[in-house]
Short mmCIF file of C-alpha atoms in Angstrom, two decimals:
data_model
loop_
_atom_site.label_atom_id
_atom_site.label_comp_id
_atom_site.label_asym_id
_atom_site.label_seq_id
_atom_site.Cartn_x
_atom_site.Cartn_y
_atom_site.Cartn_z
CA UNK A 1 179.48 162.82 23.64
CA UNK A 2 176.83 160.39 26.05
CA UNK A 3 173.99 158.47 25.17
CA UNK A 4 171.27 161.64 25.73
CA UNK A 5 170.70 163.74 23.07
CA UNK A 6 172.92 166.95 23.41
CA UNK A 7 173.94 169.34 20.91
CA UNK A 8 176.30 166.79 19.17
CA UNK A 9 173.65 164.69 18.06
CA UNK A 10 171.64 167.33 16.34
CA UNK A 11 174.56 168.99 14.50
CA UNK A 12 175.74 165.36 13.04
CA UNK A 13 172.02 164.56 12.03
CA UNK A 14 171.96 167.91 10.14
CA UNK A 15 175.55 167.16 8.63
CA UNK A 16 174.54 164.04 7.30
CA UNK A 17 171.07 165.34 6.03
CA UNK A 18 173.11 167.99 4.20
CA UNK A 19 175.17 165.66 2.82
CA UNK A 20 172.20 163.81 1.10
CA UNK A 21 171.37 167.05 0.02
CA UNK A 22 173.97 168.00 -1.41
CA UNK A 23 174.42 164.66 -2.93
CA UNK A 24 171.12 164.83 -4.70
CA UNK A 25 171.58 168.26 -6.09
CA UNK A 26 174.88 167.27 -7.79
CA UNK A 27 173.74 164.12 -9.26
CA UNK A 28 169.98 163.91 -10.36
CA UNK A 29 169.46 164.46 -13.47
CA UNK A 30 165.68 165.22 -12.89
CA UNK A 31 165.15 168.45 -12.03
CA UNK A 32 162.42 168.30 -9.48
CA UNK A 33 164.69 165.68 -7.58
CA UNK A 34 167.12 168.54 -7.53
CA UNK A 35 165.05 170.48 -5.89
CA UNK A 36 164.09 167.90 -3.29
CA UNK A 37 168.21 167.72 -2.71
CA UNK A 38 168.00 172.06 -1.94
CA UNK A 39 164.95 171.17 0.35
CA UNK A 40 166.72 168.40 2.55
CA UNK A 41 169.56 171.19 2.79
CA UNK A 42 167.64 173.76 3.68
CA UNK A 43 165.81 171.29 6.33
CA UNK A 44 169.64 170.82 7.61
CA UNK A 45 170.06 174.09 8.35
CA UNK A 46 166.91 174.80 10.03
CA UNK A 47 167.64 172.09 12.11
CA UNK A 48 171.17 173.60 13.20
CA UNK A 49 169.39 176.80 13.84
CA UNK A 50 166.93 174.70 16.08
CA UNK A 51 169.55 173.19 18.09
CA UNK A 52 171.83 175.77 18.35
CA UNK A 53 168.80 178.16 19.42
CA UNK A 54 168.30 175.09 22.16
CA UNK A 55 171.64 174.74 23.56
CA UNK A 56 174.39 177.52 23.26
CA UNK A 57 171.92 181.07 23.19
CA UNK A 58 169.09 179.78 24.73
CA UNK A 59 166.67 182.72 23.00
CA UNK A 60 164.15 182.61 20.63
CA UNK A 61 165.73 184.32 17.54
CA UNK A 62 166.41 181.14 15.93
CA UNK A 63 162.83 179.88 15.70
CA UNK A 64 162.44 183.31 14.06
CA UNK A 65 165.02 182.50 11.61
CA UNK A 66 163.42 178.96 10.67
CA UNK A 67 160.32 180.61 10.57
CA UNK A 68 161.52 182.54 7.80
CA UNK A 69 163.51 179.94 6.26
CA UNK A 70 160.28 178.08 5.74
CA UNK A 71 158.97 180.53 4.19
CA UNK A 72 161.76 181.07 1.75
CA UNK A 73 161.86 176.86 1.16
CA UNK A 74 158.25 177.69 0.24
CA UNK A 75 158.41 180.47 -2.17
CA UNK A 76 161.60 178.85 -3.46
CA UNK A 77 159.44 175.53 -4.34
CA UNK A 78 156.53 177.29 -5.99
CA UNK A 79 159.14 179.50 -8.24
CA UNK A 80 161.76 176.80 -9.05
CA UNK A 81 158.51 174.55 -10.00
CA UNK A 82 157.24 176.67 -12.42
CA UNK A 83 160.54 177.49 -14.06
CA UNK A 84 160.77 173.45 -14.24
CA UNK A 85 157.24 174.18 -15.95
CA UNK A 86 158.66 176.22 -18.38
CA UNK A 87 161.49 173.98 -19.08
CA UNK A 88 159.20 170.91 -19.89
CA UNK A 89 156.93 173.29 -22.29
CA UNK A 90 159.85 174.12 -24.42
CA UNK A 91 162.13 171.02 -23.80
CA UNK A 92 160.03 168.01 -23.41
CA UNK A 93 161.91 166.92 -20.40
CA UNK A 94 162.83 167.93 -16.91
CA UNK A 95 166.51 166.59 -17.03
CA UNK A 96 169.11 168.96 -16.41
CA UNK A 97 171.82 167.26 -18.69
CA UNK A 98 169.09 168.44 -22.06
CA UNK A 99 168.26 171.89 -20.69
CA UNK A 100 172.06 173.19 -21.36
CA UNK A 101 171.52 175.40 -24.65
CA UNK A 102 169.85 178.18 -22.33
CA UNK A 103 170.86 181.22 -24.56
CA UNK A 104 168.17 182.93 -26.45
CA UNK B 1 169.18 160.13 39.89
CA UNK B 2 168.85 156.85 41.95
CA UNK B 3 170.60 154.10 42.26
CA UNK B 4 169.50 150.48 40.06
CA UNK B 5 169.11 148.96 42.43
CA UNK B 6 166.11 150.39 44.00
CA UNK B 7 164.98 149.44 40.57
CA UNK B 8 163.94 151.49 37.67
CA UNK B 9 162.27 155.03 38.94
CA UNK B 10 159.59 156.86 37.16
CA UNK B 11 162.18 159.44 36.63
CA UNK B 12 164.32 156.81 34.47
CA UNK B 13 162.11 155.32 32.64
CA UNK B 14 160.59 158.54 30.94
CA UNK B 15 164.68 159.18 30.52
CA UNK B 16 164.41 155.57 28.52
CA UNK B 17 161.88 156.55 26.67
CA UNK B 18 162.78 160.51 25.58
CA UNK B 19 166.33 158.80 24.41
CA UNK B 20 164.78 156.04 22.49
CA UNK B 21 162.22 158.71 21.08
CA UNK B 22 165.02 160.72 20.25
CA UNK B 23 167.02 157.83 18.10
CA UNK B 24 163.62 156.71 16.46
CA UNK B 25 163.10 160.41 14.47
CA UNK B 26 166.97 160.62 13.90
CA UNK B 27 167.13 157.34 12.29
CA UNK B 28 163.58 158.06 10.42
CA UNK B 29 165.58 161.00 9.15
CA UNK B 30 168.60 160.04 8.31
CA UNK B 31 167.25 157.04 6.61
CA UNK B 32 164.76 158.93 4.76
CA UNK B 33 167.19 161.38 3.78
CA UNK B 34 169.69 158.37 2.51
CA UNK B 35 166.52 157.54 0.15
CA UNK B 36 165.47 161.14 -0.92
CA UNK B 37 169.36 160.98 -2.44
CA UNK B 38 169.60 157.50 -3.72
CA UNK B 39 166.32 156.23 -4.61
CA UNK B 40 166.13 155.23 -8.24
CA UNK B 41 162.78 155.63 -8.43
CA UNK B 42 161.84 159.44 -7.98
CA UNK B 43 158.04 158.72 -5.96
CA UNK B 44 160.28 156.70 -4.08
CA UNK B 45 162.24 159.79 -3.40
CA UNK B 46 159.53 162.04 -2.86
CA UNK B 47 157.57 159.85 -0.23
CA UNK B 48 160.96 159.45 1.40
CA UNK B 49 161.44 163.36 1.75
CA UNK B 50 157.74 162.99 3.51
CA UNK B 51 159.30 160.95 5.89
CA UNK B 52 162.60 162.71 6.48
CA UNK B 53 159.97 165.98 7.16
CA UNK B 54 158.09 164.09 9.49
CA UNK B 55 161.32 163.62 11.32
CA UNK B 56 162.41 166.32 11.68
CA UNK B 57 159.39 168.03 13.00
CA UNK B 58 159.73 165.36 15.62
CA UNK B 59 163.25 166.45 16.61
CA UNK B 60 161.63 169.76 16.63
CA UNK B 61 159.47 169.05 19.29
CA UNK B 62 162.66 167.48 20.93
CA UNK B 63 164.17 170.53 21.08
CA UNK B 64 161.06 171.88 22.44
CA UNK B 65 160.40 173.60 19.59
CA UNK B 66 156.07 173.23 19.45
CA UNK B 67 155.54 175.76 17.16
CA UNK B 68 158.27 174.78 14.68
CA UNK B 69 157.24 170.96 14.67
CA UNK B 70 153.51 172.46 13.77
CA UNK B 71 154.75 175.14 11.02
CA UNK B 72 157.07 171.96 9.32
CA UNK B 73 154.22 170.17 9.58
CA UNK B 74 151.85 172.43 8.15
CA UNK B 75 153.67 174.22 5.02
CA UNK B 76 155.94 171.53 4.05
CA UNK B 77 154.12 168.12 4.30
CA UNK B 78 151.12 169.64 3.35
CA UNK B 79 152.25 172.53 0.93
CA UNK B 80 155.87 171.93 -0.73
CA UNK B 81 155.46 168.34 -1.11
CA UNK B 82 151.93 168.25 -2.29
CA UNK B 83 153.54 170.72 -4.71
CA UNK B 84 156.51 169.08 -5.64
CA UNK B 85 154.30 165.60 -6.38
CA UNK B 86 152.31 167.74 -8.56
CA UNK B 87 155.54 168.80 -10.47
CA UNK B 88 156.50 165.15 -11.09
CA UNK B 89 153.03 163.99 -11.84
CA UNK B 90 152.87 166.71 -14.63
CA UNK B 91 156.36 166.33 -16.12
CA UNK B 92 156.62 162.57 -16.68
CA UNK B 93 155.58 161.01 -19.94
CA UNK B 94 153.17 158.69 -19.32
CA UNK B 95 154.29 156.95 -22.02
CA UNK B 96 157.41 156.12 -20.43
CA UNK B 97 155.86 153.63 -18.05
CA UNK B 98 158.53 153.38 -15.29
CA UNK B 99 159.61 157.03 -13.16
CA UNK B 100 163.23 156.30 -12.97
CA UNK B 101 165.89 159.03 -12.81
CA UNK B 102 169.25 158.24 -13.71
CA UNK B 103 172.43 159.73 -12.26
CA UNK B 104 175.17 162.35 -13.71
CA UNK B 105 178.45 162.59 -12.53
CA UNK B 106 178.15 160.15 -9.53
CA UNK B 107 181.63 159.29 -8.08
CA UNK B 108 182.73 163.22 -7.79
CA UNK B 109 179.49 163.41 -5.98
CA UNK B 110 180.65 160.70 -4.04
CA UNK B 111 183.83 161.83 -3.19
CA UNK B 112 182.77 165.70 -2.63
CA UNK B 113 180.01 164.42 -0.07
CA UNK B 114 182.27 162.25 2.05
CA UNK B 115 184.99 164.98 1.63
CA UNK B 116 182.35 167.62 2.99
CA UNK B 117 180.69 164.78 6.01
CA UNK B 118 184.77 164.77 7.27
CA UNK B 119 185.27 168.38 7.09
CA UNK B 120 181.82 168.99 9.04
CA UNK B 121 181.69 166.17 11.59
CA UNK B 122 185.91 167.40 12.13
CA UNK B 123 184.25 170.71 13.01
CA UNK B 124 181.68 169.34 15.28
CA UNK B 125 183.88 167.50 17.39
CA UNK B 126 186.79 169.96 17.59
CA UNK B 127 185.05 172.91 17.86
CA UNK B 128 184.08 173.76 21.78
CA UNK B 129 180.72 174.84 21.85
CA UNK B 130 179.80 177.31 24.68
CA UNK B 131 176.70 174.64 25.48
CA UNK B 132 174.17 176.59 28.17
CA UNK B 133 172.52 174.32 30.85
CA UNK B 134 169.30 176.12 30.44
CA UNK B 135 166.83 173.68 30.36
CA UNK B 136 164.87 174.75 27.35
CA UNK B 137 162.01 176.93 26.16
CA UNK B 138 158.57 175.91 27.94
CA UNK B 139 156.61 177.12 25.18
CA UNK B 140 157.41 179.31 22.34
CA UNK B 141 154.44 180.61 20.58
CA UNK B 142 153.81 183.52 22.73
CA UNK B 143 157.27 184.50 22.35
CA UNK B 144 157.84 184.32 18.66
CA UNK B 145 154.33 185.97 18.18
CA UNK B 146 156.17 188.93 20.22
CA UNK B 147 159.53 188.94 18.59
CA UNK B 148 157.59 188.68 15.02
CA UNK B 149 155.39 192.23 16.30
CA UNK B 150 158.38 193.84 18.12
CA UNK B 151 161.93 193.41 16.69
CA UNK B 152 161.50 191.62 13.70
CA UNK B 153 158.64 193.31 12.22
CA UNK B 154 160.52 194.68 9.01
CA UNK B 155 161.19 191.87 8.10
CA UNK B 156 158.24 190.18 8.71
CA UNK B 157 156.31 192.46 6.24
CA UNK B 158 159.06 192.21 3.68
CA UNK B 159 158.19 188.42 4.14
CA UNK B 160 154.89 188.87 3.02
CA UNK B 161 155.69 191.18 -0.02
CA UNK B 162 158.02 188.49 -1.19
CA UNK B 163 154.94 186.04 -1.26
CA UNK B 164 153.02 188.15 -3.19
CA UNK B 165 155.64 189.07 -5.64
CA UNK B 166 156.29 185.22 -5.45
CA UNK B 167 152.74 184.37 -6.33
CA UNK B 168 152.45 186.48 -9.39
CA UNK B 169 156.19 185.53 -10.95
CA UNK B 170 155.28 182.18 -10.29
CA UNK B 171 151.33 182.06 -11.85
CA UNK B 172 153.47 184.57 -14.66
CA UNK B 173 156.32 182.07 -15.65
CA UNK B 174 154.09 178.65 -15.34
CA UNK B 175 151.02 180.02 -17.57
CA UNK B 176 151.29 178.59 -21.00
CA UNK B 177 151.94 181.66 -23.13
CA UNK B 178 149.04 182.04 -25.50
CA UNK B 179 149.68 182.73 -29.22
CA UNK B 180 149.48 186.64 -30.00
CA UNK B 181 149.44 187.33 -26.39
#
């Protein structure tokens, strides 16, 4: 591992990005942070694909793949956001601890 | 690459500068993605995750990825977070004047994060990657617009009936249900 960006440095960026991730996922209680925590991950793996894409294949089909990662991340926000919505019309809150009694 | 001490070529000093471009977006990530985790207050949070973006599109265009840097650009900074301050905007009691969010379960989290950092960085460094010496893609555009027509066409419509069915689903669940409706 050298000074110049290789490979190396991507992968550990995107480790420690999904780290955060994952970190904010398990403990927020807000639910819109959580979903800030599933971007950041999703943002990691892109970024893998990026590199990766870069450095060992050298072809284009993992642009393709982020491309449509994206576009998942986006549907995924505008879905998750109005089930958080939802939540706040019938709980009065957006904290996942209170929104456990999901039955019925 | 010459020696020092002809002094410092044209050819270095562009080297200098890609590296020290390099560290800049990786530590405006990496910070920014410390923050989006452990920021008490959740704007905080949410302007840090604008920053951590912004990174990474720059590392995109590191990797010589143009059109990737623009698309990152493009739908998250200026769709998903523009929605997701929306969804905090609309959800907080004003009455509650300061946005904090408070933690669950922290030290598992803790432990679980540092125990998944070791297991991936282990894999990074032990793992030998089959790294190419190609020098990278020139520009990309033309040949994603080709892949996206060619070979990954099927997809690429699914894609688009996924948005719509997105769109409705979402406009369906968020719409305040009106009584006798």
């Amino acid at each position: 591992m050298t000074l110049a960006p290789g490979l190396h440095h991507y992968l550990i960026i995107a480790a420690l990005l999904f780290c955060f991730g994952l970190c904010a996922v398990l403990s927020r209680r807000n639910g819109i942070a959580v979903l800030m925590g599933i971007e950041l991950i999703l943002n990691a793996a892109n970024l893998n694909f990026v590199a990766f894409s870069r450095y060992v294949t050298n072809a284009l089909g993992g642009h393709i793949f982020v491309i449509f990662v994206i576009l998942l991340a986006a549907i995924e926000a505008a879905v998750a956001l109005a089930i958080v919505f939802a939540i706040y019309r019938h709980f009065k809150s957006v904290e996942v601890p209170q929104v456990h009694e999901m039955q019925g | 690459m010459r020696s020092p001490r002809y002094g410092k070529s044209r050819m270095e000093i562009s080297q200098i500068l890609h590296i020290a471009g390099f560290y800049l977006f990786a530590l405006i990530t990496v910070v920014a993605g410390f923050f989006v985790a452990f920021a008490q207050n959740i704007m905080r949070a949410v302007f840090a995750l604008m920053f951590a973006l912004f990174g990474m599109a720059g590392l995109f265009l590191f990797l010589h990825a143009d059109f990737l840097a623009a698309t990152q650009v493009l739908i998250y900074v200026g769709g998903v977070l523009v929605l997701l301050l929306f969804g905090i905007m609309l959800t907080q009691q004003m009455v509650e004047a300061d946005i904090r969010t408070g933690r669950i379960q922290f030290a598992p989290t803790l432990l679980a994060m540092f125990i998944v950092l070791g297991f991936l960085l282990f894999l990074i460094f032990k793992t030998p990657w089959n790294i190419s010496t190609a020098s990278g893609f020139e520009e990309t555009t033309r040949g994603i617009g080709t892949l996206l027509m060619t070979e990954w066409l099927l997809p690429f419509e699914v894609a688009s009936i996924l948005l719509l069915a997105a769109l409705v689903g979402a406009v369906s669940i968020a719409r305040a249900r009106r009584p006798g409706a």
